[in-house]
Amino acid sequence: MMTHVVGVELGGTKTVVAIANRDGILLEEIRFPTVSPRETVNQVCSWIKSKITAGDAIEMGIASFGPIRVDAHADDYGRFLATPKPGWSGFSLIDEIEKYFPKSRIELETDVNAALLGEMRHGVAMGMRDAAYLTIGTGIGAGICSNGSLVHGTLHPEMGHIRVSRHPDDTFAGTCPFHGDCWEGLASGLAMEKRWGKPAHTLPNDHAGWDWQAWYLAQGILSVVAIMSPEIVILGGGVSQFPELRDKTAHHLDVLSAGYFTFTGDDLQLAGLGQRAGIIGAMELLNQTR
Amino acid sequence: MMTHVVGVELGGTKTVVAIANRDGILLEEIRFPTVSPRETVNQVCSWIKSKITAGDAIEMGIASFGPIRVDAHADDYGRFLATPKPGWSGFSLIDEIEKYFPKSRIELETDVNAALLGEMRHGVAMGMRDAAYLTIGTGIGAGICSNGSLVHGTLHPEMGHIRVSRHPDDTFAGTCPFHGDCWEGLASGLAMEKRWGKPAHTLPNDHAGWDWQAWYLAQGILSVVAIMSPEIVILGGGVSQFPELRDKTAHHLDVLSAGYFTFTGDDLQLAGLGQRAGIIGAMELLNQTR
């Protein structure tokens, strides 16, 4: 009997599963569209079972979209909270997986915290104890590590919903269904698309929207810097891939900071593992004590 | 020979020193105006020496204004960084104290983190592992605890300097010498005084300034809630003493949150130890491992 290491990155639209041997050598990886919760878990677990010998053990690290209870001591550990994603509110992810793999070690973390962990183990934040990972995609999310521990608090950070200053020329109402013009409401990929009438990645390089975007991002980054004093802030997610966005954001960060913070634009980095931070972090969850 | 427990709260304008026996029974307390660094340390240490018998040992917990290096592993541990307070930039507090009390145990923390520790041990945050303490006085500062550890990051939080949305009717430029209209620049006691032309505590209860103030405070509190997900946010400092400010702020917090956060206005509390949180926290520094 052997033990396999499994990573699962459960995203709002797609799910990635990877399997490795005990030495961390990646054996195989697959991705599915994320559908209903039971069907998604069934696809994940059936695929894993097809890759191992009956009787083999697994350990599973899961990086999940949220909101989901990741506190292993909570009564509702592993359960989704209210989410607009149909069918997922109240779904108990861990209970469902245990139907397929009873008594297996399972470690659960938010997708953003897992991505940060991946970057801290193998990416641009190696050796650091205080770091933040921002994902700028359809929404905005943050994974945060303080003094070597991933931050959960009472649930987990929902940093997309902080307040920021509006650009003086910005009359866009914002996309957040709760807050309108919170950070995510003004600076997510969805907000860019709604404000300018076309997807962010189709805006030309010299479009004013990129400078506004960088300015909004810099404001949110300044908040996490002011509150957590991290060594690095890592940018991930689709919108972060725009060629000059990191540099423009770093510039605005320096201007907004006005020399006050020791954190400078140089401490703002793109994810070193790119889109693979999440799945690598999911497997790394098995290499940490919680 | 006996060992005395000493707490020092080193503030920008006044310094409090308290001495207790090993059982934590407070023996005596005194306060001085904070003057030049060497003279201040001399006053503190001379007073302590006058209270103990020659040859007695002391342990000292210090809650200090900042910015100061509190990382005991740093080369410049115990040294002030650039501060507008004349004479204090670059002053090595710990080195100076050790001239009076060589080889004594000294624990150093920021004033706001120490106040938070006091509240976690004896005040409104007892038993909690994730909490924030805000002081709203001449400036705005924050002490933060994540998963049971006081947050330092690369230096320590400087939360007063986050960005917030301006009140649509607010034309005041802000008081922050670095950022103008950052949170502290718009919502500190100094900002209130400059905006309205008189000290905050002289504004009548029904003055519109209090509602603006509560709205600005709620924005900053929402940021720390979104980033750290604390169980409680504690309000301290002079401005927080205005009778209705907590309730008004809690109201705005609920409105701004729009039902999104599990944190509600009920989780916003005035400091249980009032103005004594700092000195009590300074002594409690000796009861924790770092």
Coordinates of C-alpha atoms in Angstrom, one line a residue:
Chain A
M1 CA 0.0 0.0 0.0
M2 CA 1.3 3.4 -0.9
T3 CA 0.2 7.0 0.0
H4 CA -0.5 9.5 -2.7
V5 CA -0.4 13.2 -2.3
V6 CA -3.4 15.0 -4.0
G7 CA -3.9 18.7 -4.5
V8 CA -7.3 20.1 -5.4
E9 CA -7.8 23.7 -6.5
L10 CA -11.5 24.3 -6.4
G11 CA -12.3 27.5 -8.3
G12 CA -15.6 29.2 -9.1
T13 CA -15.4 28.2 -12.8
K14 CA -12.8 25.4 -13.0
T15 CA -11.3 22.8 -10.8
V16 CA -7.7 21.5 -11.0
V17 CA -6.7 18.1 -9.5
A18 CA -3.1 17.0 -9.3
I19 CA -1.6 13.8 -7.9
A20 CA 2.0 13.2 -6.8
N21 CA 3.9 10.5 -5.0
R22 CA 5.2 10.9 -1.5
D23 CA 8.4 12.6 -2.8
G24 CA 6.3 15.3 -4.4
I25 CA 6.9 14.2 -7.9
L26 CA 3.9 15.3 -9.9
L27 CA 2.4 12.2 -11.6
E28 CA -0.6 13.7 -13.4
E29 CA -3.0 16.6 -13.4
I30 CA -6.4 17.3 -14.8
R31 CA -9.0 20.2 -14.9
F32 CA -12.8 20.1 -15.0
P33 CA -15.3 22.9 -15.2
T34 CA -16.8 23.5 -11.7
V35 CA -20.4 22.4 -11.9
S36 CA -22.8 21.4 -9.1
P37 CA -21.1 20.7 -5.8
R38 CA -21.9 16.9 -5.6
E39 CA -21.1 16.4 -9.3
T40 CA -17.8 18.3 -9.0
V41 CA -16.7 16.3 -6.0
N42 CA -17.7 13.1 -7.8
Q43 CA -15.5 14.0 -10.8
V44 CA -12.6 14.9 -8.6
C45 CA -12.8 11.8 -6.5
S46 CA -13.5 9.4 -9.3
W47 CA -10.5 10.7 -11.2
I48 CA -8.3 10.2 -8.2
K49 CA -9.6 6.6 -7.7
S50 CA -8.8 5.9 -11.3
K51 CA -5.2 6.9 -10.7
I52 CA -4.5 4.8 -7.6
T53 CA -4.6 1.2 -6.7
A54 CA -7.6 0.1 -4.5
G55 CA -6.4 0.2 -0.9
D56 CA -3.8 2.9 -1.4
A57 CA -4.0 5.9 0.9
I58 CA -4.3 9.5 0.0
E59 CA -3.7 12.8 1.6
M60 CA -5.5 15.8 0.1
G61 CA -4.8 19.5 0.2
I62 CA -7.7 21.7 -1.0
A63 CA -7.5 25.3 -2.1
S64 CA -11.1 26.4 -2.4
F65 CA -13.1 29.5 -3.4
G66 CA -15.1 31.0 -0.6
P67 CA -16.6 31.9 1.6
I68 CA -16.0 28.6 3.3
R69 CA -15.2 27.7 6.9
V70 CA -11.5 26.7 7.1
D71 CA -11.2 26.6 10.9
A72 CA -10.8 22.9 11.6
H73 CA -12.2 23.5 15.1
A74 CA -15.5 25.0 14.0
D75 CA -18.7 23.0 13.9
D76 CA -19.3 23.8 10.3
Y77 CA -15.7 23.2 9.2
G78 CA -15.5 22.6 5.5
R79 CA -18.9 24.0 4.8
F80 CA -19.6 26.9 2.3
L81 CA -21.3 30.0 3.7
A82 CA -23.7 32.1 1.7
T83 CA -22.4 32.4 -1.8
P84 CA -24.1 33.7 -5.0
K85 CA -22.8 30.5 -6.8
P86 CA -26.0 28.4 -7.2
G87 CA -26.2 25.2 -5.1
W88 CA -23.0 25.8 -3.1
S89 CA -24.3 27.7 -0.1
G90 CA -24.3 25.4 2.9
F91 CA -22.6 22.6 1.0
S92 CA -20.3 20.6 3.2
L93 CA -17.2 20.0 1.0
I94 CA -15.2 17.9 3.5
D95 CA -18.2 15.7 4.4
E96 CA -18.8 14.9 0.8
I97 CA -15.2 14.1 0.0
E98 CA -15.0 11.8 3.1
K99 CA -17.7 9.7 1.5
Y100 CA -15.1 8.8 -1.1
F101 CA -12.0 8.8 1.0
P102 CA -12.9 8.1 4.6
K103 CA -10.3 8.7 7.3
S104 CA -7.9 10.4 5.0
R105 CA -6.0 13.4 5.9
I106 CA -7.6 16.5 4.3
E107 CA -6.2 20.1 4.7
L108 CA -8.5 22.9 3.6
E109 CA -7.5 26.5 2.9
T110 CA -8.8 29.4 0.9
D111 CA -7.6 29.6 -2.7
V112 CA -5.8 32.9 -2.1
N113 CA -4.1 31.7 1.1
A114 CA -3.0 28.5 -0.7
A115 CA -1.6 30.5 -3.6
L116 CA 0.3 32.6 -1.1
L117 CA 1.6 29.5 0.6
G118 CA 2.8 28.2 -2.8
E119 CA 4.6 31.5 -3.4
M120 CA 6.2 31.3 0.0
R121 CA 7.5 27.8 -0.6
H122 CA 8.5 27.9 -4.2
G123 CA 7.9 31.4 -5.6
V124 CA 8.7 35.0 -5.0
A125 CA 8.1 35.0 -1.3
M126 CA 10.5 32.2 -0.3
G127 CA 11.8 32.5 3.2
M128 CA 9.4 35.4 4.2
R129 CA 7.1 35.4 7.2
D130 CA 4.9 38.4 6.3
A131 CA 3.4 38.5 2.9
A132 CA 0.2 39.2 1.0
Y133 CA -1.1 37.7 -2.3
L134 CA -3.7 39.6 -4.2
T135 CA -5.7 38.1 -7.0
I136 CA -7.2 40.6 -9.4
G137 CA -9.6 38.7 -11.7
T138 CA -13.4 38.8 -12.0
G139 CA -13.3 39.8 -8.3
I140 CA -10.5 40.8 -5.9
G141 CA -9.3 38.5 -3.2
A142 CA -6.3 38.5 -0.8
G143 CA -4.3 35.8 1.0
I144 CA -2.3 37.1 3.9
C145 CA 0.4 35.6 6.1
S146 CA 1.4 37.2 9.4
N147 CA 4.5 36.1 11.3
G148 CA 4.5 32.8 9.4
S149 CA 0.8 32.0 9.9
L150 CA -1.8 32.3 7.2
V151 CA -4.5 34.7 8.4
H152 CA -8.0 33.5 9.0
G153 CA -9.4 35.6 11.7
T154 CA -13.1 34.8 12.4
L155 CA -13.6 33.6 8.8
H156 CA -11.0 34.7 6.4
P157 CA -10.0 38.1 4.8
E158 CA -12.5 39.5 2.3
M159 CA -10.2 42.3 1.3
G160 CA -12.0 43.1 -2.0
H161 CA -14.6 45.0 0.0
I162 CA -12.5 47.7 1.6
R163 CA -13.2 51.4 0.8
V164 CA -11.0 53.4 -1.5
S165 CA -11.0 57.0 -2.9
R166 CA -12.7 57.4 -6.2
H167 CA -10.7 58.7 -9.1
P168 CA -12.0 62.3 -9.5
D169 CA -13.1 61.6 -13.1
D170 CA -14.6 58.3 -12.4
T171 CA -18.4 58.4 -12.6
F172 CA -18.8 54.6 -12.7
A173 CA -21.2 53.3 -10.0
G174 CA -19.2 50.1 -9.3
T175 CA -20.1 46.5 -9.7
C176 CA -20.2 45.2 -6.1
P177 CA -23.8 44.0 -5.4
F178 CA -23.2 44.8 -1.7
H179 CA -21.2 48.0 -1.7
G180 CA -21.2 49.4 -5.2
D181 CA -17.9 51.3 -5.3
C182 CA -15.8 49.3 -2.8
W183 CA -12.3 48.3 -4.1
E184 CA -13.6 45.2 -5.9
G185 CA -16.5 47.2 -7.2
L186 CA -14.2 49.7 -8.9
A187 CA -11.1 47.7 -9.7
S188 CA -12.0 44.1 -10.5
G189 CA -11.8 42.8 -14.0
L190 CA -15.6 42.9 -14.1
A191 CA -15.5 46.5 -13.1
M192 CA -13.1 47.4 -15.8
E193 CA -15.2 45.6 -18.4
K194 CA -18.4 47.3 -17.2
R195 CA -16.8 50.8 -17.0
W196 CA -15.2 50.7 -20.4
G197 CA -17.7 48.5 -22.3
K198 CA -15.2 45.8 -23.2
P199 CA -13.1 43.1 -21.5
A200 CA -10.0 44.5 -19.7
H201 CA -7.6 42.4 -21.9
T202 CA -8.9 44.1 -25.0
L203 CA -8.1 47.6 -23.8
P204 CA -5.1 49.0 -25.7
N205 CA -1.9 49.6 -23.7
D206 CA -2.3 53.3 -23.8
H207 CA -5.9 53.3 -22.6
A208 CA -6.5 55.6 -19.6
G209 CA -8.2 52.7 -17.9
W210 CA -4.9 51.1 -17.1
D211 CA -3.6 54.1 -15.2
W212 CA -6.9 54.4 -13.3
Q213 CA -6.7 50.7 -12.6
A214 CA -3.1 51.0 -11.3
W215 CA -4.1 53.9 -9.0
Y216 CA -7.0 51.9 -7.6
L217 CA -4.8 48.9 -7.0
A218 CA -2.2 51.0 -5.3
Q219 CA -4.8 52.3 -2.9
G220 CA -5.8 48.8 -1.8
I221 CA -2.2 47.6 -1.6
L222 CA -1.4 50.6 0.6
S223 CA -4.1 49.4 2.9
V224 CA -2.7 45.9 3.3
V225 CA 0.8 47.5 3.7
A226 CA -0.4 49.9 6.4
I227 CA -2.3 47.2 8.3
M228 CA 0.0 44.2 8.0
S229 CA 3.5 45.6 7.1
P230 CA 4.3 42.7 4.7
E231 CA 7.7 42.2 3.1
I232 CA 6.1 41.6 -0.3
V233 CA 2.7 42.0 -2.0
I234 CA 2.2 39.5 -4.8
L235 CA -0.1 40.2 -7.7
G236 CA -1.9 37.3 -9.3
G237 CA -5.1 36.7 -11.3
G238 CA -6.0 37.5 -14.9
V239 CA -6.0 41.3 -14.8
S240 CA -2.5 41.3 -13.2
Q241 CA -1.1 39.8 -16.4
F242 CA -1.5 43.1 -18.3
P243 CA 2.1 43.9 -19.3
E244 CA 2.6 47.3 -17.7
L245 CA 0.2 47.0 -14.8
R246 CA 2.7 46.0 -12.1
D247 CA 5.0 48.9 -13.0
K248 CA 2.2 51.4 -13.2
T249 CA 0.9 50.2 -9.8
A250 CA 4.3 50.3 -8.3
H251 CA 4.6 53.9 -9.5
H252 CA 1.3 54.9 -7.9
L253 CA 2.2 53.1 -4.8
D254 CA 5.3 55.1 -4.4
V255 CA 3.4 58.4 -5.1
L256 CA 0.6 57.5 -2.6
S257 CA 3.1 56.4 0.0
A258 CA 4.9 59.7 -0.3
G259 CA 8.0 58.2 1.4
Y260 CA 6.1 57.2 4.5
F261 CA 6.3 53.5 4.2
T262 CA 9.4 51.4 4.0
F263 CA 7.5 49.2 1.6
T264 CA 8.1 50.5 -1.9
G265 CA 7.0 49.6 -5.4
D266 CA 10.0 47.3 -5.6
D267 CA 8.3 45.1 -3.0
L268 CA 5.4 44.5 -5.4
Q269 CA 5.9 41.4 -7.5
L270 CA 4.0 39.3 -10.0
A271 CA 3.3 35.8 -8.8
G272 CA 6.4 33.7 -9.5
L273 CA 4.4 30.6 -10.0
G274 CA 1.9 32.4 -12.3
Q275 CA -1.4 30.5 -12.6
R276 CA 0.1 27.4 -10.8
A277 CA 0.4 29.1 -7.4
G278 CA -3.0 27.7 -6.3
I279 CA -2.5 24.0 -7.1
I280 CA 1.1 24.0 -5.9
G281 CA -0.1 25.7 -2.7
A282 CA -2.9 23.1 -2.3
M283 CA -0.3 20.3 -2.2
E284 CA 1.9 22.3 0.1
L285 CA -0.9 22.5 2.7
L286 CA 0.1 18.9 3.5
N287 CA 3.6 20.1 4.4
Q288 CA 2.6 22.4 7.2
T289 CA 1.3 22.0 10.7
R290 CA -1.8 24.0 11.5
Chain B
M1 CA 17.1 40.1 46.5
M2 CA 13.7 40.5 44.9
T3 CA 12.5 41.0 41.4
H4 CA 10.2 43.9 40.5
V5 CA 7.9 44.1 37.5
V6 CA 8.0 47.5 35.8
G7 CA 5.7 48.8 33.1
V8 CA 6.6 51.9 31.0
E9 CA 4.2 53.6 28.7
L10 CA 6.2 56.0 26.6
G11 CA 3.9 58.4 24.8
G12 CA 4.6 61.3 22.6
T13 CA 3.6 63.8 25.3
K14 CA 3.6 61.9 28.6
T15 CA 5.3 58.8 30.1
V16 CA 3.7 56.5 32.7
V17 CA 5.8 54.2 34.8
A18 CA 4.3 51.6 37.1
I19 CA 6.0 49.2 39.5
A20 CA 4.5 46.0 40.9
N21 CA 5.7 43.0 42.8
R22 CA 6.0 39.5 41.2
D23 CA 2.4 38.8 42.0
G24 CA 1.3 41.7 39.8
I25 CA 0.2 43.8 42.7
L26 CA 0.6 47.4 41.6
L27 CA 2.8 49.2 44.2
E28 CA 3.1 52.6 42.7
E29 CA 2.7 54.6 39.5
I30 CA 3.9 58.0 38.3
R31 CA 3.7 60.1 35.1
F32 CA 6.1 62.6 33.6
P33 CA 5.9 64.8 30.5
T34 CA 8.0 63.2 27.7
V35 CA 10.9 65.5 27.1
S36 CA 14.2 64.8 25.4
P37 CA 15.0 61.0 25.0
R38 CA 18.0 60.9 27.4
E39 CA 16.3 63.0 30.0
T40 CA 13.1 61.0 29.8
V41 CA 14.9 57.7 30.3
N42 CA 16.8 59.2 33.1
Q43 CA 13.6 60.3 34.9
V44 CA 12.0 56.8 34.4
C45 CA 15.0 54.9 35.6
S46 CA 15.9 57.2 38.5
W47 CA 12.3 56.9 39.7
I48 CA 12.4 53.1 39.5
K49 CA 15.8 53.0 41.3
S50 CA 14.3 55.2 44.1
K51 CA 11.5 52.6 44.6
I52 CA 13.7 49.5 44.8
T53 CA 16.5 48.3 47.0
A54 CA 20.0 48.4 45.5
G55 CA 20.7 44.9 44.1
D56 CA 17.1 44.1 43.4
A57 CA 16.3 42.9 39.9
I58 CA 13.7 44.3 37.6
E59 CA 11.9 43.1 34.5
M60 CA 10.6 45.9 32.3
G61 CA 7.8 45.9 29.7
I62 CA 7.7 49.0 27.5
A63 CA 4.9 50.3 25.4
S64 CA 6.3 52.9 23.1
F65 CA 5.2 55.4 20.6
G66 CA 6.7 54.8 17.2
P67 CA 8.0 54.3 14.7
I68 CA 10.4 52.1 16.7
R69 CA 12.0 48.7 15.8
V70 CA 10.4 46.1 18.0
D71 CA 11.8 43.0 16.3
A72 CA 14.2 41.7 18.9
H73 CA 16.2 40.0 16.1
A74 CA 16.9 43.2 14.2
D75 CA 20.2 44.9 14.3
D76 CA 18.5 48.2 15.3
Y77 CA 16.2 46.6 17.8
G78 CA 14.9 49.2 20.3
R79 CA 15.9 52.2 18.1
F80 CA 13.5 54.9 16.9
L81 CA 13.1 55.4 13.1
A82 CA 12.5 58.7 11.5
T83 CA 10.0 60.6 13.6
P84 CA 9.0 64.2 13.5
K85 CA 9.4 64.3 17.3
P86 CA 12.6 66.4 17.8
G87 CA 15.6 64.4 19.1
W88 CA 14.0 61.0 19.0
S89 CA 14.9 59.9 15.4
G90 CA 17.7 57.2 15.7
F91 CA 17.6 57.2 19.5
S92 CA 18.3 53.7 20.9
L93 CA 15.8 53.3 23.7
I94 CA 16.9 49.9 24.9
D95 CA 20.6 50.7 24.9
E96 CA 19.9 53.8 27.0
I97 CA 17.8 51.9 29.5
E98 CA 20.4 49.1 29.7
K99 CA 22.9 51.7 31.0
Y100 CA 20.7 51.9 34.1
F101 CA 19.6 48.3 34.3
P102 CA 22.2 46.1 32.6
K103 CA 21.2 42.5 31.9
S104 CA 17.6 43.0 32.9
R105 CA 14.8 41.4 30.9
I106 CA 13.2 44.1 28.7
E107 CA 10.2 43.5 26.4
L108 CA 9.4 46.2 23.9
E109 CA 6.2 46.7 22.0
T110 CA 4.3 49.5 20.2
D111 CA 1.9 51.4 22.4
V112 CA -1.1 50.3 20.4
N113 CA -0.1 46.6 20.4
A114 CA 0.5 46.8 24.2
A115 CA -2.9 48.4 24.7
L116 CA -4.5 45.6 22.7
L117 CA -2.6 43.0 24.8
G118 CA -4.0 44.7 27.9
E119 CA -7.5 44.5 26.5
M120 CA -7.0 40.8 25.6
R121 CA -5.8 39.9 29.0
H122 CA -8.0 42.1 31.2
G123 CA -10.4 44.0 29.0
V124 CA -13.1 43.6 26.4
A125 CA -11.1 41.1 24.2
M126 CA -10.4 38.5 26.9
G127 CA -10.0 35.0 25.4
M128 CA -9.9 36.3 21.8
R129 CA -7.1 35.5 19.3
D130 CA -8.0 38.0 16.5
A131 CA -8.6 41.5 17.5
A132 CA -7.7 45.1 16.7
Y133 CA -7.3 48.2 18.9
L134 CA -7.6 51.6 17.3
T135 CA -6.5 54.8 19.0
I136 CA -8.2 57.9 17.8
G137 CA -6.4 60.9 19.3
T138 CA -4.1 63.5 17.8
G139 CA -3.3 60.8 15.3
I140 CA -4.7 57.4 14.5
G141 CA -2.9 54.2 15.3
A142 CA -3.7 50.5 15.3
G143 CA -2.6 47.5 17.3
I144 CA -3.5 44.2 15.7
C145 CA -3.5 40.6 16.8
S146 CA -3.8 37.7 14.4
N147 CA -4.2 34.1 15.6
G148 CA -2.9 35.0 19.0
S149 CA 0.2 36.9 17.8
L150 CA 0.6 40.6 17.9
V151 CA 1.2 41.8 14.3
H152 CA 4.5 43.4 13.5
G153 CA 5.3 42.6 9.9
T154 CA 8.5 44.2 8.7
L155 CA 8.0 47.1 11.1
H156 CA 4.6 47.5 12.6
P157 CA 1.2 48.6 11.3
E158 CA 0.8 52.2 10.4
M159 CA -2.8 52.0 9.8
G160 CA -3.6 55.7 10.1
H161 CA -2.3 56.1 6.6
I162 CA -4.7 54.0 4.6
R163 CA -6.9 55.7 1.9
V164 CA -10.6 56.3 2.5
S165 CA -13.4 57.8 0.5
R166 CA -14.0 61.5 1.1
H167 CA -17.3 62.7 2.4
P168 CA -18.9 64.3 -0.7
D169 CA -19.3 67.6 1.2
D170 CA -15.9 67.6 2.8
T171 CA -13.5 70.1 1.2
F172 CA -10.9 69.9 4.0
A173 CA -7.5 69.2 2.6
G174 CA -6.4 66.9 5.5
T175 CA -3.7 67.2 8.0
C176 CA -1.3 64.4 7.2
P177 CA 2.1 65.9 6.2
F178 CA 2.8 62.9 4.0
H179 CA -0.6 62.2 2.4
G180 CA -2.9 65.0 3.1
D181 CA -6.3 63.3 3.1
C182 CA -5.4 59.8 4.2
W183 CA -7.5 58.3 7.1
E184 CA -5.5 60.0 9.8
G185 CA -5.4 63.2 7.7
L186 CA -9.2 63.3 7.7
A187 CA -10.3 61.7 10.9
S188 CA -7.7 62.3 13.6
G189 CA -8.5 64.6 16.5
L190 CA -6.1 67.1 14.9
A191 CA -8.1 66.9 11.6
M192 CA -11.3 67.5 13.4
E193 CA -9.9 70.5 15.1
K194 CA -8.5 72.0 11.9
R195 CA -11.6 71.3 9.9
W196 CA -14.0 72.8 12.3
G197 CA -11.8 75.5 13.9
K198 CA -12.1 74.2 17.4
P199 CA -11.0 71.2 19.5
A200 CA -13.1 68.1 18.8
H201 CA -14.3 67.8 22.5
T202 CA -15.8 71.3 22.3
L203 CA -18.1 70.5 19.3
P204 CA -21.7 70.1 20.4
N205 CA -23.3 66.7 20.4
D206 CA -25.5 67.6 17.4
H207 CA -22.6 69.0 15.3
A208 CA -22.5 67.4 11.8
G209 CA -18.8 66.8 12.4
W210 CA -19.6 63.8 14.6
D211 CA -21.5 62.1 11.9
W212 CA -18.8 62.7 9.4
Q213 CA -16.2 61.5 11.9
A214 CA -18.2 58.3 12.5
W215 CA -18.5 57.7 8.8
Y216 CA -14.7 58.1 8.3
L217 CA -14.0 55.9 11.3
A218 CA -16.3 53.2 9.9
Q219 CA -14.4 53.2 6.6
G220 CA -11.1 52.5 8.3
I221 CA -12.6 49.9 10.6
L222 CA -14.1 48.2 7.6
S223 CA -10.6 47.9 6.1
V224 CA -9.2 46.2 9.1
V225 CA -12.2 43.9 9.3
A226 CA -11.9 43.0 5.6
I227 CA -8.1 42.4 5.9
M228 CA -7.9 40.7 9.3
S229 CA -11.4 39.4 10.1
P230 CA -11.0 40.2 13.8
E231 CA -13.6 39.2 16.4
I232 CA -13.6 42.7 17.9
V233 CA -12.4 46.2 17.1
I234 CA -11.7 48.2 20.2
L235 CA -11.8 52.0 20.2
G236 CA -9.4 53.9 22.4
G237 CA -7.9 57.4 22.5
G238 CA -9.3 60.8 23.3
V239 CA -11.7 61.3 20.4
S240 CA -13.3 57.9 21.1
Q241 CA -14.5 59.2 24.4
F242 CA -17.2 61.4 22.7
P243 CA -20.5 60.0 24.1
E244 CA -22.2 58.9 21.0
L245 CA -19.3 58.2 18.7
R246 CA -19.2 54.5 19.1
D247 CA -22.9 54.1 18.4
K248 CA -22.7 56.4 15.4
T249 CA -19.7 54.5 14.1
A250 CA -21.4 51.2 14.6
H251 CA -24.3 52.4 12.6
H252 CA -22.2 53.5 9.7
L253 CA -20.2 50.3 9.9
D254 CA -23.4 48.3 9.4
V255 CA -24.5 50.6 6.6
L256 CA -21.2 50.4 4.8
S257 CA -20.9 46.6 5.3
A258 CA -24.3 46.2 3.7
G259 CA -24.7 42.8 5.3
Y260 CA -21.6 41.4 3.7
F261 CA -19.4 41.0 6.8
T262 CA -20.2 38.7 9.8
F263 CA -18.6 41.5 11.8
T264 CA -21.3 44.0 12.9
G265 CA -21.4 47.2 14.8
D266 CA -21.9 45.1 18.0
D267 CA -18.4 43.9 17.6
L268 CA -17.1 47.4 17.9
Q269 CA -16.4 48.2 21.6
L270 CA -14.8 51.0 23.6
A271 CA -11.6 50.0 25.4
G272 CA -12.6 48.2 28.6
L273 CA -9.5 49.5 30.4
G274 CA -9.9 53.0 29.1
Q275 CA -6.8 55.1 29.4
R276 CA -5.1 52.3 31.4
A277 CA -4.9 49.8 28.6
G278 CA -1.4 50.9 27.6
I279 CA 0.3 50.7 31.0
I280 CA -1.5 47.4 31.9
G281 CA -0.5 46.0 28.5
A282 CA 3.1 47.1 29.1
M283 CA 3.3 45.0 32.2
E284 CA 1.6 42.1 30.5
L285 CA 4.4 42.0 27.9
L286 CA 6.4 40.2 30.6
N287 CA 3.7 37.5 30.7
Q288 CA 4.1 36.4 27.1
T289 CA 6.6 34.5 25.1
R290 CA 7.7 36.1 21.9

